[in-house]
Amino acid sequence: MALKIRKNRSPEPPPGCPLTECMSVIGGAWTPNVIWSLRAGPRRFSELRLDIPPVSPKVLTMRLRGLEEKGVVNRKVRPTSPPSVEYSLTALGEELVPAIEAIVAVGHKIKQQ
């Protein structure tokens, strides 16, 4: 005998759901790690690679470009020889830090179980 499908009693999400919008920014692989590494200040690409060893250069480049397009990360070219690029969080990126810190805190609790 098949089980009866229960009606979902959660309210309908609002159009342009804020949760969906936020998750579209931080939901990519390695994206929270990039934001986490930039929370203490600007980092160069090579420094981010050291901060997040398992990420490939291609994926890190894609994540940084995506975050820059969404207004989360600033990209600044330094006039050195050879030129270097620094990444830092924008004001919007700074607003994401407490959310990622909360996720990290829950991750610690899950790990202890």
PDB file of C-alpha atoms in Angstrom:
ATOM      1  CA  MET A   1       0.000   0.000   0.000  1.00  0.00           C
ATOM      2  CA  ALA A   2       1.396   3.375  -1.007  1.00  0.00           C
ATOM      3  CA  LEU A   3       1.878   6.062   1.591  1.00  0.00           C
ATOM      4  CA  LYS A   4      -0.294   9.148   1.343  1.00  0.00           C
ATOM      5  CA  ILE A   5       1.525  12.314   0.284  1.00  0.00           C
ATOM      6  CA  ARG A   6       1.255  14.867   3.059  1.00  0.00           C
ATOM      7  CA  LYS A   7       0.559  18.504   2.290  1.00  0.00           C
ATOM      8  CA  ASN A   8       3.484  20.858   2.809  1.00  0.00           C
ATOM      9  CA  ARG A   9       2.488  23.308   5.558  1.00  0.00           C
ATOM     10  CA  SER A  10       5.461  25.633   5.066  1.00  0.00           C
ATOM     11  CA  PRO A  11       4.567  29.017   3.643  1.00  0.00           C
ATOM     12  CA  GLU A  12       5.326  29.560  -0.026  1.00  0.00           C
ATOM     13  CA  PRO A  13       8.732  31.175  -0.515  1.00  0.00           C
ATOM     14  CA  PRO A  14       8.496  34.825  -1.521  1.00  0.00           C
ATOM     15  CA  PRO A  15       9.274  35.689  -5.138  1.00  0.00           C
ATOM     16  CA  GLY A  16      12.987  36.237  -5.539  1.00  0.00           C
ATOM     17  CA  CYS A  17      13.564  34.259  -2.331  1.00  0.00           C
ATOM     18  CA  PRO A  18      16.413  35.810  -0.277  1.00  0.00           C
ATOM     19  CA  LEU A  19      17.693  32.377   0.756  1.00  0.00           C
ATOM     20  CA  THR A  20      17.985  31.321  -2.872  1.00  0.00           C
ATOM     21  CA  GLU A  21      19.795  34.564  -3.697  1.00  0.00           C
ATOM     22  CA  CYS A  22      22.275  34.137  -0.842  1.00  0.00           C
ATOM     23  CA  MET A  23      22.911  30.479  -1.643  1.00  0.00           C
ATOM     24  CA  SER A  24      23.582  31.377  -5.283  1.00  0.00           C
ATOM     25  CA  VAL A  25      26.501  33.458  -3.991  1.00  0.00           C
ATOM     26  CA  ILE A  26      28.001  31.142  -1.355  1.00  0.00           C
ATOM     27  CA  GLY A  27      26.802  27.784  -2.667  1.00  0.00           C
ATOM     28  CA  GLY A  28      29.664  27.000  -5.062  1.00  0.00           C
ATOM     29  CA  ALA A  29      32.435  24.567  -4.225  1.00  0.00           C
ATOM     30  CA  TRP A  30      35.252  26.349  -2.348  1.00  0.00           C
ATOM     31  CA  THR A  31      33.380  29.680  -2.291  1.00  0.00           C
ATOM     32  CA  PRO A  32      32.921  29.722   1.511  1.00  0.00           C
ATOM     33  CA  ASN A  33      36.623  28.870   1.873  1.00  0.00           C
ATOM     34  CA  VAL A  34      37.596  31.843  -0.300  1.00  0.00           C
ATOM     35  CA  ILE A  35      35.424  34.203   1.752  1.00  0.00           C
ATOM     36  CA  TRP A  36      36.823  32.678   4.966  1.00  0.00           C
ATOM     37  CA  SER A  37      40.408  33.275   3.793  1.00  0.00           C
ATOM     38  CA  LEU A  38      39.695  36.865   2.762  1.00  0.00           C
ATOM     39  CA  ARG A  39      37.946  37.826   5.998  1.00  0.00           C
ATOM     40  CA  ALA A  40      41.243  38.840   7.652  1.00  0.00           C
ATOM     41  CA  GLY A  41      42.337  41.077   4.765  1.00  0.00           C
ATOM     42  CA  PRO A  42      43.574  41.132   1.184  1.00  0.00           C
ATOM     43  CA  ARG A  43      45.271  38.038  -0.256  1.00  0.00           C
ATOM     44  CA  ARG A  44      47.077  37.365  -3.514  1.00  0.00           C
ATOM     45  CA  PHE A  45      46.100  34.413  -5.708  1.00  0.00           C
ATOM     46  CA  SER A  46      49.150  32.375  -4.636  1.00  0.00           C
ATOM     47  CA  GLU A  47      48.345  33.038  -0.962  1.00  0.00           C
ATOM     48  CA  LEU A  48      44.771  31.832  -1.469  1.00  0.00           C
ATOM     49  CA  ARG A  49      46.151  28.668  -3.108  1.00  0.00           C
ATOM     50  CA  LEU A  50      48.213  28.052   0.042  1.00  0.00           C
ATOM     51  CA  ASP A  51      45.195  28.789   2.259  1.00  0.00           C
ATOM     52  CA  ILE A  52      43.024  26.263   0.373  1.00  0.00           C
ATOM     53  CA  PRO A  53      45.418  23.480  -0.770  1.00  0.00           C
ATOM     54  CA  PRO A  54      42.885  21.081  -2.341  1.00  0.00           C
ATOM     55  CA  VAL A  55      41.458  23.693  -4.757  1.00  0.00           C
ATOM     56  CA  SER A  56      42.834  23.687  -8.294  1.00  0.00           C
ATOM     57  CA  PRO A  57      44.023  26.948  -9.864  1.00  0.00           C
ATOM     58  CA  LYS A  58      41.261  26.705 -12.491  1.00  0.00           C
ATOM     59  CA  VAL A  59      38.470  26.355  -9.914  1.00  0.00           C
ATOM     60  CA  LEU A  60      39.926  29.083  -7.695  1.00  0.00           C
ATOM     61  CA  THR A  61      40.067  31.430 -10.689  1.00  0.00           C
ATOM     62  CA  MET A  62      36.436  30.620 -11.544  1.00  0.00           C
ATOM     63  CA  ARG A  63      35.286  31.209  -7.958  1.00  0.00           C
ATOM     64  CA  LEU A  64      37.140  34.510  -7.676  1.00  0.00           C
ATOM     65  CA  ARG A  65      35.707  35.748 -10.992  1.00  0.00           C
ATOM     66  CA  GLY A  66      32.197  34.716  -9.960  1.00  0.00           C
ATOM     67  CA  LEU A  67      32.508  36.444  -6.593  1.00  0.00           C
ATOM     68  CA  GLU A  68      33.854  39.550  -8.289  1.00  0.00           C
ATOM     69  CA  GLU A  69      30.894  39.590 -10.711  1.00  0.00           C
ATOM     70  CA  LYS A  70      28.446  39.288  -7.807  1.00  0.00           C
ATOM     71  CA  GLY A  71      30.078  42.162  -5.924  1.00  0.00           C
ATOM     72  CA  VAL A  72      31.474  40.051  -3.076  1.00  0.00           C
ATOM     73  CA  VAL A  73      35.190  40.378  -3.909  1.00  0.00           C
ATOM     74  CA  ASN A  74      37.338  43.275  -5.124  1.00  0.00           C
ATOM     75  CA  ARG A  75      40.186  42.563  -7.542  1.00  0.00           C
ATOM     76  CA  LYS A  76      43.055  45.052  -7.483  1.00  0.00           C
ATOM     77  CA  VAL A  77      46.039  44.881  -9.836  1.00  0.00           C
ATOM     78  CA  ARG A  78      49.222  46.059  -8.108  1.00  0.00           C
ATOM     79  CA  PRO A  79      51.770  47.927 -10.262  1.00  0.00           C
ATOM     80  CA  THR A  80      54.693  45.631  -9.499  1.00  0.00           C
ATOM     81  CA  SER A  81      57.025  43.796 -11.824  1.00  0.00           C
ATOM     82  CA  PRO A  82      55.552  41.344 -12.647  1.00  0.00           C
ATOM     83  CA  PRO A  83      52.077  42.720 -11.867  1.00  0.00           C
ATOM     84  CA  SER A  84      50.350  41.087  -8.916  1.00  0.00           C
ATOM     85  CA  VAL A  85      46.662  40.897  -8.110  1.00  0.00           C
ATOM     86  CA  GLU A  86      45.127  41.232  -4.657  1.00  0.00           C
ATOM     87  CA  TYR A  87      41.649  40.112  -3.709  1.00  0.00           C
ATOM     88  CA  SER A  88      39.650  41.521  -0.813  1.00  0.00           C
ATOM     89  CA  LEU A  89      36.070  41.403   0.425  1.00  0.00           C
ATOM     90  CA  THR A  90      33.638  44.163  -0.434  1.00  0.00           C
ATOM     91  CA  ALA A  91      31.092  45.441   2.090  1.00  0.00           C
ATOM     92  CA  LEU A  92      28.694  42.761   0.806  1.00  0.00           C
ATOM     93  CA  GLY A  93      31.393  40.127   1.257  1.00  0.00           C
ATOM     94  CA  GLU A  94      31.946  41.290   4.837  1.00  0.00           C
ATOM     95  CA  GLU A  95      28.236  40.776   5.512  1.00  0.00           C
ATOM     96  CA  LEU A  96      28.578  37.113   4.512  1.00  0.00           C
ATOM     97  CA  VAL A  97      31.324  36.422   7.085  1.00  0.00           C
ATOM     98  CA  PRO A  98      28.995  35.992  10.122  1.00  0.00           C
ATOM     99  CA  ALA A  99      26.864  33.513   8.150  1.00  0.00           C
ATOM    100  CA  ILE A 100      29.922  31.453   7.239  1.00  0.00           C
ATOM    101  CA  GLU A 101      31.184  31.639  10.829  1.00  0.00           C
ATOM    102  CA  ALA A 102      27.799  30.275  11.980  1.00  0.00           C
ATOM    103  CA  ILE A 103      28.093  27.417   9.475  1.00  0.00           C
ATOM    104  CA  VAL A 104      31.588  26.666  10.795  1.00  0.00           C
ATOM    105  CA  ALA A 105      30.279  26.599  14.382  1.00  0.00           C
ATOM    106  CA  VAL A 106      27.571  24.082  13.422  1.00  0.00           C
ATOM    107  CA  GLY A 107      30.188  22.071  11.522  1.00  0.00           C
ATOM    108  CA  HIS A 108      32.277  21.818  14.726  1.00  0.00           C
ATOM    109  CA  LYS A 109      29.224  20.522  16.619  1.00  0.00           C
ATOM    110  CA  ILE A 110      28.471  17.955  13.913  1.00  0.00           C
ATOM    111  CA  LYS A 111      32.092  16.812  13.913  1.00  0.00           C
ATOM    112  CA  GLN A 112      31.981  16.228  17.681  1.00  0.00           C
ATOM    113  CA  GLN A 113      28.957  13.940  17.447  1.00  0.00           C
TER     114      GLN A 113
END
